[in-house]
Short mmCIF file of C-alpha atoms in Angstrom, two decimals:
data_model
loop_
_atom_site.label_atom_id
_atom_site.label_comp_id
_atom_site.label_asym_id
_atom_site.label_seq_id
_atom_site.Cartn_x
_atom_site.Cartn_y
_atom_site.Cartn_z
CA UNK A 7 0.00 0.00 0.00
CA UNK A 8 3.20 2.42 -0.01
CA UNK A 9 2.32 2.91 -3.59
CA UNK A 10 -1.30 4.59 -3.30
CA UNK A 11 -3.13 7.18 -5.06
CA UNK A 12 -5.65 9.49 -2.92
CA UNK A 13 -9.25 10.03 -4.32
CA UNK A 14 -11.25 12.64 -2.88
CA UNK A 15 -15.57 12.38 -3.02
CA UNK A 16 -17.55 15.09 -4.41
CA UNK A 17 -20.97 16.67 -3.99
CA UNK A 18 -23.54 14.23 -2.95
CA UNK A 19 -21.32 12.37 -0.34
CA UNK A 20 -22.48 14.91 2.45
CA UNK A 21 -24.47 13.70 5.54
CA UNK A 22 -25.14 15.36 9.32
CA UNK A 23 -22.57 13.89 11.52
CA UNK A 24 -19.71 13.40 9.13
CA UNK A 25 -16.24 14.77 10.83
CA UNK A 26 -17.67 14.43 14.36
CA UNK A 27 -15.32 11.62 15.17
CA UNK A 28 -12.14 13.52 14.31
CA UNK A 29 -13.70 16.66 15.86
CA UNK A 30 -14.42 14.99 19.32
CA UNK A 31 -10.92 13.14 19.14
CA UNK A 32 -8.72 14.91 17.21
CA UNK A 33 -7.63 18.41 18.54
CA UNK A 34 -6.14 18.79 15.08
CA UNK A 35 -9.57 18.28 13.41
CA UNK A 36 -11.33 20.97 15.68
CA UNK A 37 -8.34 23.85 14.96
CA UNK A 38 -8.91 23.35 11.34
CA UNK A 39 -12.93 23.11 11.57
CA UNK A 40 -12.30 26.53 14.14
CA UNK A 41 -10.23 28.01 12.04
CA UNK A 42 -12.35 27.48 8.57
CA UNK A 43 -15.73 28.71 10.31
CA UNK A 44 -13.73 31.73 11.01
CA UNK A 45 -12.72 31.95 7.19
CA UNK A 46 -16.01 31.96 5.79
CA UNK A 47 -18.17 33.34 8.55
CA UNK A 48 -20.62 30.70 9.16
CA UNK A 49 -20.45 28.19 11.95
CA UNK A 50 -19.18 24.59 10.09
CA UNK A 51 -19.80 22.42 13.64
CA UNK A 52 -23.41 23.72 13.51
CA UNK A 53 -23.37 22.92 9.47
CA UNK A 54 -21.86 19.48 9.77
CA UNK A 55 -23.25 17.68 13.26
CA UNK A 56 -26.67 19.63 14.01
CA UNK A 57 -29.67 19.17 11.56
CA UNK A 58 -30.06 21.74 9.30
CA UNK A 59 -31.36 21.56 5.59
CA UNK A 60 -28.43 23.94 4.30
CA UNK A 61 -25.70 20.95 4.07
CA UNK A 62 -27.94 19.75 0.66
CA UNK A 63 -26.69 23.22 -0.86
CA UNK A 64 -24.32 23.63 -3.24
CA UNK A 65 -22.43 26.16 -1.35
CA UNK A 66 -22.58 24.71 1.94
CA UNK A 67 -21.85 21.43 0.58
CA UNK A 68 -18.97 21.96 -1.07
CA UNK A 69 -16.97 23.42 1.56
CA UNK A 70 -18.23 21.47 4.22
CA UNK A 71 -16.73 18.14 2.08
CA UNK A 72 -13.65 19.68 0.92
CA UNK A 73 -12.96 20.32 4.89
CA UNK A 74 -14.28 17.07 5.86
CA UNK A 75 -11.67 15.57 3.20
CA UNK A 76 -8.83 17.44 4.03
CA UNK A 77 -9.18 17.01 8.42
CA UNK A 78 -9.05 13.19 7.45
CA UNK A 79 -5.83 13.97 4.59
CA UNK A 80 -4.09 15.70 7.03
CA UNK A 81 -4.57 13.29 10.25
CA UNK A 82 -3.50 10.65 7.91
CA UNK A 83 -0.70 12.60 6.81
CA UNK A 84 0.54 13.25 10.44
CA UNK A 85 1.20 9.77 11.08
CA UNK A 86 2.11 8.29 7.41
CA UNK A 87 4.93 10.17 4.95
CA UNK A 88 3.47 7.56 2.33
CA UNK A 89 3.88 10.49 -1.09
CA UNK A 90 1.02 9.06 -3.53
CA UNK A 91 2.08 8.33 -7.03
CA UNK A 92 -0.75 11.27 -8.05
CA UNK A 93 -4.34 12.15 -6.27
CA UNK A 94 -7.66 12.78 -8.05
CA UNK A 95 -11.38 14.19 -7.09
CA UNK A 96 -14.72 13.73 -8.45
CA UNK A 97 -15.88 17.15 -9.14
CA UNK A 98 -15.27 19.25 -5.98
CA UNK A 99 -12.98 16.38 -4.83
CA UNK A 100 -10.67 18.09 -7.60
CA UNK A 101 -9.98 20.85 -5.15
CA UNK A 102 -9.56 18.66 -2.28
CA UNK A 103 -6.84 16.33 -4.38
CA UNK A 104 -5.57 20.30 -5.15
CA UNK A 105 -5.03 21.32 -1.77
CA UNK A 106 -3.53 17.48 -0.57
CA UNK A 107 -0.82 18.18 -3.29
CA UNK A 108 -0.11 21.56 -1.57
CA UNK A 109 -1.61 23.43 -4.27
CA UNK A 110 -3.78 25.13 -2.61
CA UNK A 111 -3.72 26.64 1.37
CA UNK A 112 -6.87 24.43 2.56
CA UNK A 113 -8.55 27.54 3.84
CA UNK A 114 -8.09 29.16 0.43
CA UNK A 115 -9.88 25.78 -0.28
CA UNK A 116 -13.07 26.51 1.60
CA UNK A 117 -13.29 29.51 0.70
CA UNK A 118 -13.05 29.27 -3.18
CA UNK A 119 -15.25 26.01 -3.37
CA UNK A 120 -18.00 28.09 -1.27
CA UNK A 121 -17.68 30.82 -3.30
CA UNK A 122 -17.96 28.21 -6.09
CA UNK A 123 -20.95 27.07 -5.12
CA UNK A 124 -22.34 30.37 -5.00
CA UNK A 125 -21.16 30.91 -9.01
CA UNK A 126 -23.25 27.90 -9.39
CA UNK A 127 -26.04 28.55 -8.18
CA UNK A 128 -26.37 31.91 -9.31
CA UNK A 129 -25.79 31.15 -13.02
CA UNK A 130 -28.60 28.43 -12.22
CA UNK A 131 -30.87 30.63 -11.28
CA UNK A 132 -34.39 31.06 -13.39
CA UNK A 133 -33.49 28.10 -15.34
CA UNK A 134 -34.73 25.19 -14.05
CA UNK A 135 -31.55 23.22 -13.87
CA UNK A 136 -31.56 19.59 -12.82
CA UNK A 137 -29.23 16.15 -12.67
CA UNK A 138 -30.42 12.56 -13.69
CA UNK A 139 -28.59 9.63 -12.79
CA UNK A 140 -29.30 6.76 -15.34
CA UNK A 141 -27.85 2.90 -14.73
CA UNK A 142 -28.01 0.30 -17.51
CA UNK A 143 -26.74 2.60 -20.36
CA UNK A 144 -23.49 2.76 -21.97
CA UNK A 145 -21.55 6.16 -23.00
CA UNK A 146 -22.01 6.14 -26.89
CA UNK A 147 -25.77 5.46 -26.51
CA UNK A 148 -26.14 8.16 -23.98
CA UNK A 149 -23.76 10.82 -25.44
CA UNK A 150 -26.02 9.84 -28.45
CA UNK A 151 -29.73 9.92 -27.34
CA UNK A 152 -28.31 13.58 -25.35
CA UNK A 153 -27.33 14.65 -28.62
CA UNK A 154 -29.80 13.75 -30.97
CA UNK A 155 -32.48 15.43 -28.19
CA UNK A 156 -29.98 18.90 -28.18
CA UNK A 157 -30.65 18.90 -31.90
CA UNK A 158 -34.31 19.07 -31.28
CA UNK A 159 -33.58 22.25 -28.47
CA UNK A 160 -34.12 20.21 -24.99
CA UNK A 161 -31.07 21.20 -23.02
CA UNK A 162 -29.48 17.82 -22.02
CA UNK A 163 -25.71 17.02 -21.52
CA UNK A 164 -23.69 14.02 -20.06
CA UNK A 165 -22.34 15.40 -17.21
CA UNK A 166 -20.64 12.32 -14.81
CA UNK A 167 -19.20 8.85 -15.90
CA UNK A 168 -19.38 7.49 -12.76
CA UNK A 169 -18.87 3.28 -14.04
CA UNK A 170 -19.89 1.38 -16.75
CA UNK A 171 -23.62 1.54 -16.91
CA UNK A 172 -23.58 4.73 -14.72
CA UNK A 173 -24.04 7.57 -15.98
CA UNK A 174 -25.16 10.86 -14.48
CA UNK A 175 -26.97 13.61 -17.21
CA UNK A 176 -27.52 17.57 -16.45
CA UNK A 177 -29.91 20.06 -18.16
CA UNK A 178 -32.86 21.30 -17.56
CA UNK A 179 -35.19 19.62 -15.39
CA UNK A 180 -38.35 19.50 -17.66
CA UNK A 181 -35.86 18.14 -20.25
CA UNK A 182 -34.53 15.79 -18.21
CA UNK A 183 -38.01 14.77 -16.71
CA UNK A 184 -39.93 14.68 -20.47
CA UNK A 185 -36.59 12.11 -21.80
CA UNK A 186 -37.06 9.02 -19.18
CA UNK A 187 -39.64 7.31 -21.49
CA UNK A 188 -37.02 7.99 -24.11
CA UNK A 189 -33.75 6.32 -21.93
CA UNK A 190 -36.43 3.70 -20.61
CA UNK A 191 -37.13 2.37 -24.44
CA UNK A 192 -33.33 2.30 -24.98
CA UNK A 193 -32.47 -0.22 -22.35
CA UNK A 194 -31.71 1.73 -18.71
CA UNK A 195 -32.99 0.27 -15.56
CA UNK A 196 -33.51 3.55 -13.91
CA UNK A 197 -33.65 6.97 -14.50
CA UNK A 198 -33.53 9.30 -11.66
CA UNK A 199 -34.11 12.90 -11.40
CA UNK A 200 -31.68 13.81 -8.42
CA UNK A 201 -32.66 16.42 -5.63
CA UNK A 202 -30.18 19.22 -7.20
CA UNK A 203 -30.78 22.66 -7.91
CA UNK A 204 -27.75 22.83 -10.11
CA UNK A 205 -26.91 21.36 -13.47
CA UNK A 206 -23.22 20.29 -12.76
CA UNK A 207 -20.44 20.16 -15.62
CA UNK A 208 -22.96 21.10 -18.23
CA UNK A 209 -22.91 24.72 -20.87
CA UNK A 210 -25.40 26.13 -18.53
CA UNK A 211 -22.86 26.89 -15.88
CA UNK A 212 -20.71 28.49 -18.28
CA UNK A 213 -21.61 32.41 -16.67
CA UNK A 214 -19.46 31.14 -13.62
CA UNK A 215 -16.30 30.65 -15.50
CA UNK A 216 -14.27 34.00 -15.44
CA UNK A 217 -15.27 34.64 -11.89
CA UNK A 218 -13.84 31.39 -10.67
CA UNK A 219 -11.17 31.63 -12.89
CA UNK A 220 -10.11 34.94 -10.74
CA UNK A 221 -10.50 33.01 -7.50
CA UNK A 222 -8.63 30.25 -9.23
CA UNK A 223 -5.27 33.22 -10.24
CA UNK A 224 -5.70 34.85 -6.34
CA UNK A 225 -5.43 31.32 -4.38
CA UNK A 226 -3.81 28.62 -6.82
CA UNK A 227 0.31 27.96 -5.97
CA UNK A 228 3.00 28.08 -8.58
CA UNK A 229 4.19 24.52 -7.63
CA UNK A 230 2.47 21.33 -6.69
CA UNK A 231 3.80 18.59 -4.33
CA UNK A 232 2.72 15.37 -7.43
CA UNK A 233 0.63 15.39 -10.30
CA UNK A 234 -3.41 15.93 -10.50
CA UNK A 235 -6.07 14.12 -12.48
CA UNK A 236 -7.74 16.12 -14.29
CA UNK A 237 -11.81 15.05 -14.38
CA UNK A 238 -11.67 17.17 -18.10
CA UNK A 239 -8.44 15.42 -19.46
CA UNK A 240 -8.26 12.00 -16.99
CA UNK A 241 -4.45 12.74 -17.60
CA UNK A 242 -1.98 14.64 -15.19
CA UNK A 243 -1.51 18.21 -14.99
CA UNK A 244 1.29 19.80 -12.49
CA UNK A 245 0.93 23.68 -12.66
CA UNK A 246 -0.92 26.75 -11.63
CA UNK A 247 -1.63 27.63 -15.52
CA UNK A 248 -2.98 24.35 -16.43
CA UNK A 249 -5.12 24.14 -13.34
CA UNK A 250 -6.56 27.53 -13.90
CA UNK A 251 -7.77 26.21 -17.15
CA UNK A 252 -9.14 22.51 -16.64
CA UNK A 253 -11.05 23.84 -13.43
CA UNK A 254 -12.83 26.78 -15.25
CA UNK A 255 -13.57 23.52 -18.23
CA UNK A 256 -14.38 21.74 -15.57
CA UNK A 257 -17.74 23.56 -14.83
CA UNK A 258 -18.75 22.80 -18.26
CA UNK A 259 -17.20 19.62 -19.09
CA UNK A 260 -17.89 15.86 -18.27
CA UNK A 261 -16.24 14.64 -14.80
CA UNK A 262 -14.45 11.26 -16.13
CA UNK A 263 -14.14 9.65 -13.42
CA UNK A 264 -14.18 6.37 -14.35
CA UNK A 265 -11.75 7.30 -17.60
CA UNK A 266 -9.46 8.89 -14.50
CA UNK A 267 -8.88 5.90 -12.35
CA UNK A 268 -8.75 3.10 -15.40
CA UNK A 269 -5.89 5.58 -16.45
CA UNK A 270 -4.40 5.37 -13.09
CA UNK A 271 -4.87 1.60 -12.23
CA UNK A 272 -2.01 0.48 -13.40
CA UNK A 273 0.50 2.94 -11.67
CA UNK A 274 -0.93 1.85 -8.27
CA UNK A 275 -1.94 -0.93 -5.70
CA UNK A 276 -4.70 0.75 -3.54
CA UNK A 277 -6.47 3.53 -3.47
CA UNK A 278 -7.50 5.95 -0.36
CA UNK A 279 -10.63 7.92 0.00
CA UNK A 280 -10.32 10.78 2.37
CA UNK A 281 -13.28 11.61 4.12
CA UNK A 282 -16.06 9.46 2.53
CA UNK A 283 -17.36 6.16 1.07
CA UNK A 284 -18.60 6.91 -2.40
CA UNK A 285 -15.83 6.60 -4.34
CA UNK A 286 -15.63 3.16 -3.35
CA UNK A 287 -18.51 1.71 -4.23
CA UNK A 288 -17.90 3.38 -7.51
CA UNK A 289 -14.63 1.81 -7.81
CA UNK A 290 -15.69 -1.23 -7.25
CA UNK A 291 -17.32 -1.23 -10.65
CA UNK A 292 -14.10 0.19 -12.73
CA UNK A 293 -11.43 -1.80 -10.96
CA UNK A 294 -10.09 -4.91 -9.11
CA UNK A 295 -7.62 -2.24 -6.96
CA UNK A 296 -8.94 -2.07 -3.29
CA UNK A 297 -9.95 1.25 -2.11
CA UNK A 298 -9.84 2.18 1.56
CA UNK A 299 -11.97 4.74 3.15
CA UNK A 300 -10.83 7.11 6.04
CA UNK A 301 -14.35 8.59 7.29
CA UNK A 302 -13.44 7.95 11.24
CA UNK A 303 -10.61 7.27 13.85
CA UNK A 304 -11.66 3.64 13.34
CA UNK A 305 -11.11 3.82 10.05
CA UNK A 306 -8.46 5.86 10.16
CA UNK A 307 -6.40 3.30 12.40
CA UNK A 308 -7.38 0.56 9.69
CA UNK A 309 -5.56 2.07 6.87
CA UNK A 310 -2.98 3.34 8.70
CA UNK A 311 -2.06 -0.37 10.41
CA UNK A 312 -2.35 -1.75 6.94
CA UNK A 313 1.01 0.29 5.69
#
């Protein structure tokens, strides 16, 4: 396991509770939680452990599992000099992997993936925007169906390739609501609309690109510790100029996840989720590798006794 590669979950990974266990038992985990509530100027123990309907919005979920990520990163780190071969996200998990290859100041972090959020939402606004997940389809027939329906005017885009037979679509929610028949008759199992008031990685977010792009030139580093996956590329990038430019695509493009770790596989024995459990279910689809989860001390312990 000394030659891992760390994976950091994305939006839709966020519950009430998670980071109480390193918040009650590390002192570590409490500073940074402290010190990050400070940043933004909302309370993130109040956000994260009492319940509140705010942690299902884009811009408190974003920072509050970017933080989550990097307490459990950073306790690991403490106690393990293992250097990863390269680290990747799914979607916001980009900026977590960012910030674990010192890319990034993790307060920076918070800050720029709330403010993130907020880009999101805003250039969502009015628009009905909406995610579907569908299961049972593969790529060409979806990236196929979406763009034979584009040519008719419904706003529909591919938007996550979560696994084979996993897809995730973005659009309008009308769109994406009137096409199920449609995805149904072509062979998927299911097809979900998903409770999100955004359309992630799709044209419709495009508004939100030069503003994060200057958040992106204020807080990125000239130098990172190992490569980055990029979800645009699923290929490495190393620099503050390239990252600048496949995270402002990365609004509007695709998240390749699945293309990202098959490209990875090879170069690697395990992987390590920091501060969630999604990514390996989902990896348990694209590859025989084991993934280990760090969500807890317990689990913490577990990874850490296996290197």
């Amino acid at each position: 396991m000394n030659n891992s590669i760390f994976i950091f979950p994305g939006q839709g990974s966020q519950k009430i509770g998670m980071g109480k266990d390193f918040y009650d038992n590390a002192p570590l985990a409490k500073k940074m939680i402290e010190k990050a509530s400070q940043r933004v100027g909302f309370d993130f123990t109040a956000l994260l452990f009492e319940e509140n309907d705010r942690l299902d919005q884009t811009e408190f979920a974003q920072p509050a599992i970017l933080l989550v990520s990097l307490i459990a990163h950073r306790l690991f780190s403490e106690q393990c000099k293992v250097i990863p071969q390269s680290v990747l996200g799914h979607s916001l998990g980009e900026f977590s992997a960012l910030s674990a290859a010192s890319a990034m100041d993790y307060l920076d972090a918070v800050e720029l993936v709330h403010q993130r959020g907020l880009l999101m939402k805003e250039a969502c606004e009015g628009i009905n925007a909406g995610m579907m997940a569908l299961l049972g389809l593969d790529d060409v027939s979806v990236e196929n169906l979406t763009c034979k329906e584009r040519e008719l005017g419904k706003k529909v885009w591919a938007a996550n390739y979560n696994g084979d037979g996993q897809i995730v679509i973005a659009g309008n929610k009308d769109d994406l609501a009137s096409l199920e028949p449609l995805f149904k008759e072509a062979g998927a199992k299911k097809a979900v609309l998903l409770p999100m008031s955004v359309a992630s990685h799709c044209p419709l977010l495009s508004s939100a690109q030069p503003k994060l792009e200057e958040y992106l030139e204020k807080w990125l580093k000239e130098s990172f510790a190992m490569p980055v996956i990029s979800n645009v590329t699923a290929s490495a990038y190393q620099s503050k100029a390239e990252a600048k430019r496949l995270l402002s695509e990365q609004l509007v493009s695709p998240v390749k996840y699945k293309q990202s770790i098959l490209h990875v596989e090879n170069a690697t024995d395990s992987f390590i989720e920091f501060g969630g459990s999604v990514l390996k279910g989902l990896n348990k689809r694209i590859t025989q590798k084991p993934t280990h989860s760090i969500t807890d001390m317990k689990s913490l312990d577990e990874v850490l006794a296996l290197l």
